[in-house]
Coordinates of C-alpha atoms in Angstrom, one line a residue:
M259 CA -50.2 -2.7 -63.2
A260 CA -49.0 0.4 -65.1
N261 CA -50.8 -0.8 -68.3
G262 CA -54.0 -1.3 -66.3
T263 CA -53.8 2.3 -65.0
A264 CA -53.2 3.7 -68.5
S265 CA -56.0 1.7 -69.9
G266 CA -58.4 2.9 -67.2
S267 CA -57.3 6.4 -67.9
K268 CA -58.0 6.1 -71.6
E269 CA -61.5 4.6 -70.9
K270 CA -62.3 7.5 -68.6
M271 CA -61.2 10.0 -71.2
A272 CA -63.3 8.3 -73.8
E273 CA -66.3 8.3 -71.5
G274 CA -65.7 12.0 -70.9
D275 CA -65.6 12.7 -74.6
I276 CA -68.9 10.8 -75.2
N277 CA -70.6 12.7 -72.3
A278 CA -69.2 16.0 -73.7
E279 CA -70.7 15.2 -77.1
K280 CA -74.1 14.6 -75.5
L281 CA -73.9 17.9 -73.7
K282 CA -72.9 19.6 -76.9
E283 CA -76.0 18.1 -78.7
K284 CA -78.2 19.3 -75.8
A285 CA -76.7 22.8 -76.2
N286 CA -77.2 22.7 -80.0
N287 CA -80.9 21.9 -79.4
Y288 CA -81.3 24.8 -77.0
F289 CA -79.6 27.0 -79.6
K290 CA -82.0 26.0 -82.3
E291 CA -84.8 26.9 -79.9
K292 CA -83.2 30.3 -79.4
D293 CA -82.7 29.6 -75.7
Y294 CA -79.1 31.0 -75.8
E295 CA -78.6 31.0 -72.0
N296 CA -79.1 27.3 -71.7
A297 CA -77.1 26.7 -74.8
I298 CA -74.1 28.6 -73.2
K299 CA -74.7 26.6 -70.0
F300 CA -74.4 23.2 -71.7
Y301 CA -71.5 24.2 -74.1
S302 CA -69.7 25.2 -70.9
E303 CA -70.4 21.9 -69.3
A304 CA -69.1 20.1 -72.4
L305 CA -65.9 22.2 -72.2
E306 CA -65.4 21.2 -68.6
L307 CA -65.2 17.6 -69.8
N308 CA -63.3 18.3 -73.0
P309 CA -61.5 21.7 -72.8
G310 CA -59.5 21.0 -75.9
N311 CA -62.4 20.9 -78.4
A312 CA -62.3 23.9 -80.8
I313 CA -65.8 23.2 -82.0
Y314 CA -67.3 23.7 -78.5
F315 CA -65.6 27.1 -78.2
S316 CA -66.7 28.1 -81.6
N317 CA -70.3 27.1 -80.9
R318 CA -70.3 28.9 -77.5
S319 CA -68.8 32.0 -79.2
L320 CA -71.8 32.1 -81.6
A321 CA -74.2 31.8 -78.6
Y322 CA -72.4 34.7 -76.9
L323 CA -72.8 36.7 -80.1
R324 CA -76.6 36.1 -80.1
T325 CA -76.7 37.4 -76.5
E326 CA -74.5 40.4 -77.3
C327 CA -71.7 39.3 -75.0
Y328 CA -69.1 40.3 -77.6
G329 CA -66.2 40.2 -75.2
Y330 CA -66.8 36.6 -74.2
A331 CA -67.5 35.7 -77.9
L332 CA -64.2 37.1 -78.9
A333 CA -62.3 35.3 -76.1
D334 CA -64.0 31.9 -77.2
A335 CA -63.2 32.4 -80.9
T336 CA -59.6 33.2 -80.0
K337 CA -59.4 30.1 -77.8
C338 CA -60.9 28.0 -80.6
L339 CA -58.1 29.2 -83.0
E340 CA -55.4 28.5 -80.4
I341 CA -56.6 24.9 -80.3
D342 CA -57.1 24.5 -84.0
K343 CA -55.7 27.3 -86.3
N344 CA -57.3 25.6 -89.3
Y345 CA -60.9 25.7 -88.0
I346 CA -62.3 28.3 -90.4
K347 CA -65.5 29.1 -88.4
G348 CA -63.3 30.3 -85.6
Y349 CA -62.0 33.1 -87.9
Y350 CA -65.6 34.0 -88.8
R351 CA -66.7 34.2 -85.1
R352 CA -63.7 36.3 -84.2
A353 CA -64.2 38.6 -87.1
T354 CA -67.9 39.1 -86.2
S355 CA -67.0 39.8 -82.6
N356 CA -64.4 42.4 -83.6
M357 CA -66.9 44.0 -86.0
A358 CA -69.5 44.3 -83.2
L359 CA -66.8 46.0 -81.0
G360 CA -65.9 48.4 -83.8
K361 CA -62.4 46.8 -84.2
F362 CA -62.6 46.7 -88.0
K363 CA -58.9 46.2 -88.8
A364 CA -58.7 43.1 -86.6
A365 CA -61.9 41.8 -88.3
L366 CA -60.4 42.4 -91.7
K367 CA -57.3 40.4 -90.8
D368 CA -59.5 37.3 -90.1
Y369 CA -61.5 37.8 -93.2
E370 CA -58.2 37.9 -95.2
T371 CA -57.3 34.5 -93.7
V372 CA -60.6 32.9 -94.7
V373 CA -60.3 34.3 -98.3
R374 CA -56.7 33.0 -98.5
V375 CA -57.7 29.5 -97.4
R376 CA -61.0 29.6 -99.4
P377 CA -60.4 31.7 -102.5
N378 CA -63.6 30.4 -104.2
D379 CA -65.8 31.1 -101.2
K380 CA -68.2 33.9 -102.4
D381 CA -69.6 34.6 -99.0
A382 CA -66.1 35.0 -97.5
K383 CA -65.0 37.2 -100.4
M384 CA -68.0 39.5 -100.0
K385 CA -67.5 39.9 -96.2
Y386 CA -63.8 40.7 -96.8
Q387 CA -64.7 43.4 -99.4
E388 CA -67.4 44.9 -97.1
C389 CA -65.1 45.0 -94.1
N390 CA -62.2 46.4 -96.3
K391 CA -64.6 49.2 -97.5
I392 CA -65.3 50.2 -93.8
V393 CA -61.6 50.2 -92.9
K394 CA -60.8 52.5 -95.9
Q395 CA -63.8 54.7 -95.1
K396 CA -62.6 55.1 -91.5
A397 CA -59.1 55.9 -92.7
F398 CA -60.4 58.5 -95.1
E399 CA -62.5 60.1 -92.3
R400 CA -59.4 60.4 -90.1
A401 CA -57.4 61.8 -93.0
I402 CA -59.8 64.7 -93.6
A403 CA -60.5 65.4 -90.0
S404 CA -59.1 68.7 -88.7
D405 CA -58.7 70.5 -85.4
E406 CA -61.1 73.2 -86.5
V407 CA -64.5 73.6 -84.9
K408 CA -66.8 71.3 -86.9
R409 CA -69.6 73.2 -88.7
S410 CA -73.0 71.9 -87.6
V411 CA -75.4 70.4 -90.1
V412 CA -78.0 72.9 -88.8
D413 CA -76.0 75.7 -90.4
S414 CA -76.5 74.2 -93.9
L415 CA -80.3 73.7 -93.5
D416 CA -82.8 76.2 -95.0
I417 CA -86.0 74.9 -93.2
E418 CA -88.0 78.1 -93.8
N419 CA -87.8 77.7 -97.6
M420 CA -88.5 73.9 -97.7
M421 CA -91.7 73.5 -99.6
I422 CA -94.4 71.1 -98.5
E423 CA -95.9 69.6 -101.7
D424 CA -99.6 69.9 -102.4
D425 CA -100.1 66.1 -102.4
Y426 CA -98.7 65.7 -98.9
S427 CA -101.6 65.0 -96.6
G428 CA -99.8 64.0 -93.4
P429 CA -99.3 65.8 -90.1
K430 CA -98.1 69.5 -90.2
L431 CA -96.7 71.7 -87.5
E432 CA -98.8 74.6 -86.3
D433 CA -96.9 77.8 -86.7
G434 CA -93.7 75.8 -86.6
K435 CA -94.6 74.3 -83.2
V436 CA -95.2 70.8 -81.9
T437 CA -98.6 70.3 -80.3
M438 CA -100.3 67.3 -78.8
K439 CA -102.6 67.2 -81.8
F440 CA -99.6 67.0 -84.1
M441 CA -98.0 64.2 -81.9
K442 CA -101.2 62.1 -82.1
E443 CA -101.5 62.6 -85.9
M444 CA -97.8 61.8 -86.4
M445 CA -98.0 58.5 -84.4
D446 CA -101.1 57.4 -86.4
W447 CA -99.2 58.4 -89.6
F448 CA -96.2 56.3 -88.6
K449 CA -98.4 53.4 -87.6
D450 CA -99.6 53.2 -91.2
Q451 CA -95.9 53.1 -92.3
K452 CA -96.1 56.6 -93.9
K453 CA -93.3 59.1 -93.9
L454 CA -93.4 62.5 -92.2
H455 CA -92.5 65.4 -94.4
R456 CA -88.8 66.3 -94.0
K457 CA -89.6 69.9 -93.0
C458 CA -91.5 68.6 -90.0
A459 CA -88.9 65.9 -89.3
Y460 CA -86.1 68.5 -89.0
Q461 CA -88.1 70.7 -86.5
N462 CA -88.9 68.4 -84.2
E463 CA -97.2 62.7 -59.0
K464 CA -95.3 59.7 -60.7
I465 CA -92.6 59.3 -63.3
T466 CA -92.5 56.4 -65.7
I467 CA -89.0 55.0 -66.6
C468 CA -88.7 53.0 -69.8
G469 CA -85.6 51.0 -70.9
D470 CA -84.3 50.1 -74.4
T471 CA -86.9 50.5 -77.2
H472 CA -84.5 49.7 -80.1
G473 CA -86.6 50.7 -83.0
Q474 CA -89.7 48.7 -81.9
F475 CA -92.1 51.6 -82.7
Y476 CA -95.4 49.5 -82.4
D477 CA -94.3 48.4 -78.9
L478 CA -93.6 52.1 -78.0
L479 CA -97.1 52.9 -79.1
N480 CA -98.3 50.1 -76.8
I481 CA -96.5 51.6 -73.9
F482 CA -98.4 54.9 -74.4
E483 CA -101.7 52.9 -74.9
L484 CA -101.1 51.1 -71.5
N485 CA -99.6 53.9 -69.5
G486 CA -101.1 57.0 -71.1
L487 CA -99.6 59.6 -73.4
P488 CA -96.8 61.8 -71.9
S489 CA -98.1 65.0 -70.3
D490 CA -97.1 67.4 -67.5
S491 CA -99.1 65.1 -65.1
N492 CA -97.7 61.9 -66.7
P493 CA -94.0 62.4 -67.1
Y494 CA -91.6 59.9 -68.8
L495 CA -87.9 59.1 -68.8
F496 CA -86.6 57.0 -71.6
N497 CA -83.2 55.4 -70.7
G498 CA -81.3 55.2 -74.0
D499 CA -81.0 52.8 -76.9
F500 CA -84.0 54.2 -78.8
V501 CA -82.6 53.1 -82.1
D502 CA -80.8 50.3 -84.0
R503 CA -81.8 46.6 -84.5
G504 CA -85.5 47.3 -84.8
S505 CA -86.4 48.6 -88.3
F506 CA -88.7 51.5 -87.2
S507 CA -86.0 53.4 -85.4
L508 CA -86.7 56.6 -87.2
E509 CA -90.3 56.5 -86.2
V510 CA -89.3 55.9 -82.6
I511 CA -86.8 58.7 -82.3
L512 CA -89.0 61.3 -84.1
T513 CA -91.8 60.4 -81.7
L514 CA -89.5 60.7 -78.7
F515 CA -88.0 64.0 -79.9
G516 CA -91.4 65.3 -80.7
F517 CA -92.6 64.8 -77.1
K518 CA -89.3 66.3 -75.8
L519 CA -90.1 69.5 -77.8
L520 CA -93.8 69.4 -76.6
L521 CA -92.9 68.7 -73.0
P522 CA -89.4 69.9 -72.2
D523 CA -89.9 69.7 -68.5
S524 CA -91.9 66.5 -68.3
F525 CA -90.2 64.2 -70.9
Y526 CA -86.6 63.1 -70.5
L527 CA -84.2 61.2 -72.8
L528 CA -80.8 59.7 -71.7
R529 CA -78.1 58.6 -74.1
G530 CA -77.5 54.9 -74.6
N531 CA -74.5 53.1 -76.1
H532 CA -76.5 52.9 -79.4
E533 CA -76.8 56.6 -79.7
T534 CA -73.3 56.6 -81.1
D535 CA -71.9 56.6 -84.6
N536 CA -70.1 53.2 -84.5
M537 CA -73.3 51.4 -83.3
N538 CA -75.5 53.2 -85.7
Q539 CA -73.3 52.3 -88.6
M540 CA -73.4 48.6 -87.8
Y541 CA -76.9 48.0 -86.4
G542 CA -79.1 49.8 -88.7
F543 CA -80.0 53.4 -87.8
E544 CA -77.6 55.1 -90.2
G545 CA -78.8 52.8 -93.0
E546 CA -82.4 53.5 -92.1
V547 CA -82.1 57.2 -92.0
K548 CA -80.3 57.2 -95.3
A549 CA -82.9 54.9 -96.9
K550 CA -85.9 57.0 -95.7
Y551 CA -84.3 60.5 -95.8
T552 CA -80.7 61.6 -96.4
A553 CA -77.2 61.2 -95.2
Q554 CA -77.4 64.8 -94.0
M555 CA -80.2 64.0 -91.7
F556 CA -78.2 61.2 -90.1
Q557 CA -75.4 63.6 -89.5
L558 CA -77.8 65.9 -87.6
F559 CA -79.0 63.0 -85.5
S560 CA -75.4 62.2 -84.7
E561 CA -74.9 65.8 -83.5
V562 CA -78.1 65.7 -81.3
F563 CA -77.2 62.3 -79.8
Q564 CA -74.0 63.8 -78.5
W565 CA -75.9 66.4 -76.5
L566 CA -78.1 63.9 -74.7
P567 CA -77.6 63.7 -71.0
L568 CA -75.7 60.6 -69.7
A569 CA -77.6 60.3 -66.4
Q570 CA -80.5 61.7 -64.4
C571 CA -80.8 62.0 -60.6
I572 CA -84.4 61.9 -59.3
N573 CA -85.1 63.7 -56.0
N574 CA -81.5 63.2 -54.9
K575 CA -82.4 59.5 -54.3
V576 CA -82.3 57.6 -57.5
L577 CA -79.6 57.7 -60.3
V578 CA -80.7 56.6 -63.7
M579 CA -78.2 55.7 -66.4
H580 CA -78.2 53.4 -69.4
G581 CA -75.3 51.1 -68.6
G582 CA -74.1 51.2 -65.0
L583 CA -71.4 52.1 -62.5
F584 CA -67.7 52.6 -62.8
S585 CA -64.4 50.9 -63.3
E586 CA -62.9 52.6 -60.3
D587 CA -64.3 53.7 -57.0
G588 CA -64.6 57.4 -55.9
V589 CA -66.8 58.7 -58.7
T590 CA -69.2 61.4 -57.5
L591 CA -72.3 63.1 -59.0
D592 CA -70.2 66.2 -59.4
D593 CA -67.7 64.2 -61.5
L594 CA -70.6 63.2 -63.8
R595 CA -71.7 66.7 -64.2
K596 CA -68.2 67.7 -65.4
I597 CA -68.1 65.1 -68.2
D598 CA -67.7 66.6 -71.7
R599 CA -70.5 64.6 -73.3
N600 CA -70.6 66.4 -76.6
R601 CA -68.5 63.7 -78.4
Q602 CA -68.4 60.0 -79.4
P603 CA -67.7 58.0 -76.2
P604 CA -64.1 57.0 -75.4
D605 CA -63.0 53.4 -74.9
S606 CA -62.7 53.8 -71.1
G607 CA -63.5 56.1 -68.2
P608 CA -66.8 57.3 -66.6
M609 CA -68.6 58.3 -69.8
C610 CA -67.9 54.8 -71.3
D611 CA -69.0 53.1 -68.1
L612 CA -72.3 55.0 -67.9
L613 CA -73.1 53.7 -71.4
W614 CA -71.6 50.2 -71.3
S615 CA -71.1 48.6 -67.9
D616 CA -73.2 45.7 -66.4
P617 CA -73.9 44.4 -62.9
Q618 CA -72.7 41.0 -61.7
P619 CA -73.8 38.9 -58.7
Q620 CA -70.3 38.5 -57.1
N621 CA -68.5 41.2 -55.3
G622 CA -65.7 43.2 -57.0
R623 CA -65.3 43.9 -60.7
S624 CA -64.5 41.7 -63.6
V625 CA -63.8 41.9 -67.3
S626 CA -66.9 42.9 -69.3
K627 CA -68.7 40.1 -71.2
R628 CA -69.2 42.8 -73.9
G629 CA -65.6 43.6 -74.3
V630 CA -66.1 47.2 -73.3
S631 CA -66.1 48.8 -69.8
C632 CA -66.5 46.4 -66.8
Q633 CA -68.9 44.3 -64.7
F634 CA -69.5 45.6 -61.1
G635 CA -70.7 43.8 -58.0
P636 CA -73.0 44.5 -55.0
D637 CA -70.1 46.0 -53.0
V638 CA -69.3 48.4 -55.8
T639 CA -72.9 49.5 -55.9
E640 CA -73.1 49.9 -52.1
R641 CA -70.0 52.0 -51.9
F642 CA -71.2 54.3 -54.7
L643 CA -74.6 54.8 -53.2
N644 CA -73.2 55.5 -49.7
Q645 CA -70.6 58.0 -51.0
N646 CA -73.3 59.9 -53.0
K647 CA -76.1 59.5 -50.5
L648 CA -78.4 57.7 -52.9
D649 CA -80.9 54.9 -52.4
Y650 CA -80.5 52.9 -55.6
I651 CA -79.7 53.0 -59.3
V652 CA -81.9 52.2 -62.4
R653 CA -80.3 51.1 -65.6
S654 CA -81.2 49.3 -68.8
H655 CA -78.9 47.9 -71.5
E656 CA -79.7 44.1 -71.0
V657 CA -82.5 41.9 -72.2
K658 CA -84.4 40.4 -69.2
A659 CA -86.9 37.6 -69.5
E660 CA -89.4 39.4 -67.3
G661 CA -88.6 42.9 -68.7
Y662 CA -86.9 43.9 -65.5
E663 CA -84.6 42.5 -62.8
V664 CA -83.8 43.6 -59.2
T665 CA -80.3 42.8 -58.0
H666 CA -77.7 43.9 -55.5
S667 CA -80.2 43.6 -52.5
G668 CA -82.7 45.9 -54.3
K669 CA -80.1 48.6 -55.0
C670 CA -79.6 47.9 -58.7
I671 CA -82.6 47.7 -61.0
T672 CA -82.6 46.8 -64.7
V673 CA -85.5 47.7 -67.0
F674 CA -85.8 46.7 -70.7
S675 CA -88.8 47.9 -72.8
A676 CA -88.4 46.0 -76.1
P677 CA -90.5 42.8 -75.7
N678 CA -89.6 39.8 -77.9
Y679 CA -86.4 41.7 -78.7
C680 CA -85.4 41.4 -82.4
D681 CA -88.5 39.2 -82.9
Q682 CA -86.6 36.2 -81.4
M683 CA -85.9 36.5 -77.7
G684 CA -89.4 35.9 -76.3
N685 CA -88.9 38.3 -73.4
K686 CA -91.5 40.6 -71.8
G687 CA -91.0 44.3 -71.8
A688 CA -91.4 46.5 -68.7
Y689 CA -91.6 50.0 -67.4
I690 CA -91.3 51.4 -63.8
H691 CA -93.4 53.8 -61.9
L692 CA -91.7 55.8 -59.1
R693 CA -94.2 57.4 -56.7
G694 CA -94.3 59.4 -53.5
S695 CA -91.4 60.7 -51.4
D696 CA -89.8 57.3 -51.1
L697 CA -89.8 56.6 -54.8
K698 CA -90.6 52.9 -54.3
P699 CA -90.5 51.3 -57.7
E700 CA -93.6 49.6 -59.2
F701 CA -93.0 47.3 -62.1
H702 CA -95.4 46.9 -65.1
Q703 CA -94.9 44.2 -67.6
F704 CA -96.2 43.9 -71.2
T705 CA -95.8 41.6 -74.2
A706 CA -94.9 42.3 -77.8
V707 CA -97.6 43.5 -80.3
P708 CA -97.7 42.8 -84.0
H709 CA -95.8 45.0 -86.5
P710 CA -95.6 45.2 -90.3
N711 CA -93.6 42.6 -92.0
V712 CA -90.2 44.3 -91.9
K713 CA -87.6 42.2 -90.1
P714 CA -85.2 43.6 -87.5
M715 CA -81.8 44.5 -88.8
A716 CA -83.3 45.2 -92.2
Y717 CA -81.1 48.3 -92.5
A718 CA -78.1 47.0 -90.6
N719 CA -74.6 46.6 -92.1
S720 CA -74.6 43.4 -94.2
L721 CA -71.7 42.0 -92.3
M722 CA -73.7 42.1 -89.1
Q723 CA -76.7 40.5 -90.7
M724 CA -74.7 37.6 -92.0
G725 CA -72.0 37.4 -89.3
M726 CA -74.6 36.2 -86.8
M727 CA -75.4 33.1 -88.9

C-alpha cells in the first residue's frame, strides 16, 4: 500500500513537471513576441507547479527586466541562485537588476563570479571591466567631493562671446530671446536631424497633461500636431521622464525648455525619476549629450533638473506627480512644498516616492516591483485625497497598453505619452485634457510615428544595452 502511494506521488510529480515545461514553452513564445506580461503570467504558473526550477526564475527575471520591474527581477535572480548557485545566467540577471537600480558594487560582485567561472568568456570579461570602471568612477567622485558650495556650470560659461560660425544656417535667437518663430524653426531643424548651435542651446480654458516622452522626439512633434502648439490659450504640463531610452532626448528637452522660456506661465515641467544622474548615466541621456555637445553641457542639464518641481496642484483639486503617493500616511501638500528638491533624490522618503512609487489594485502598501519606494492601494489614495481635500491624482511612470489607465475608483489616473515605447512595446500614447471647473479628464490616444533609423538606447551604457539580452 505504501509503495502504491509513493508511486502515485512520483507520477503526479512527473505530470506536474511535464505541465510546467509546457507552460514555460508557452511563456517563451510570448516572450519572443515581446508580450512580456503574458510571459510573466505563464512563467509564474510554471513555478506554481515546479517551484524548485532555477531556469523558470531566471526566465521570469528577464521578463521583469524588460518591463522595468527591477525589484521583482532582482528577487527572481536571487531565488534562482539559491536553487542552483552554478546557474550562470542567474548571476547575469542579478547583476543587470542591480545595475538598473544603481547598485554597482553588488553588480560587480556577480560579474566577478561569472569571470571566475568562465575566464575565457569575452562578453563576461567586458561587462566586468565596464562595471568596475563605474565603481571606480563613483569612488573617485566621492573622494573629491567637498562640503563647499558647488560652483555652478553657468559661472564658467561665456555665452556672450560664443561665436556663431558663418556657415551655420539654423535657428537663431532674436536679441537673445526665445520666440514662437524660433521654436517652430528649431523643431523643423531637429526633425531633419540637425544640431542647434551651442550658443542657442545654452540660452534656452483647458490644460493638456502629457506623460513620459523618453526621448521620442518625433512622437512629441506629433502631440503638437494633434493638439496644437503650446500657447497662453493652449497650456501644457509635461509630467517627467523627458529623456533617456529614446535616442532623441536632447531634441526633446531643448524643445520643452524652449517652450518653458517662451511661455513661463503656460508651460509646466515636472521632474521624473529619469531627470537624475544615475538614470542618465545608465539609460542614455548623459552619453547623448556628450556625443552631440560636451560633458559640461550635461553637467548643466543635471543642475537644471534638480530645480524642476516635483508636483503640481491644479485648482486645488488635482495633484500631478510623476510617480505616486507615499510610503507612509499623513503627508500633506505643505510637506511637499517644504521638500529640498535641489539635489539627487534619496533612496526613501516623500521625494523618492513622488518620483518612483506605483499604484496597486489591492488595499495597503507592498514592496515595489521596481526595488525603489513602494506600491500603494486604493485606501492609501482615498486617505491622502481626503486629508488634502483633493479630487484625484494624475501620474505617469508606467507603460500602459492604451496610453492611459484609470484605477482606484477613478481617483488615480496614469498617462504615458511614448507610443510603441523603445520601438518594441506596441502601446498607444495618450494625453489628457482637463476642462471647466470640475476638471473632468478627457483622454486622447495616438500611435507612434516613424523616426530616423537610430535605435533606442543608442547612447546608453553598454552594460544596459547588453544586460537585457
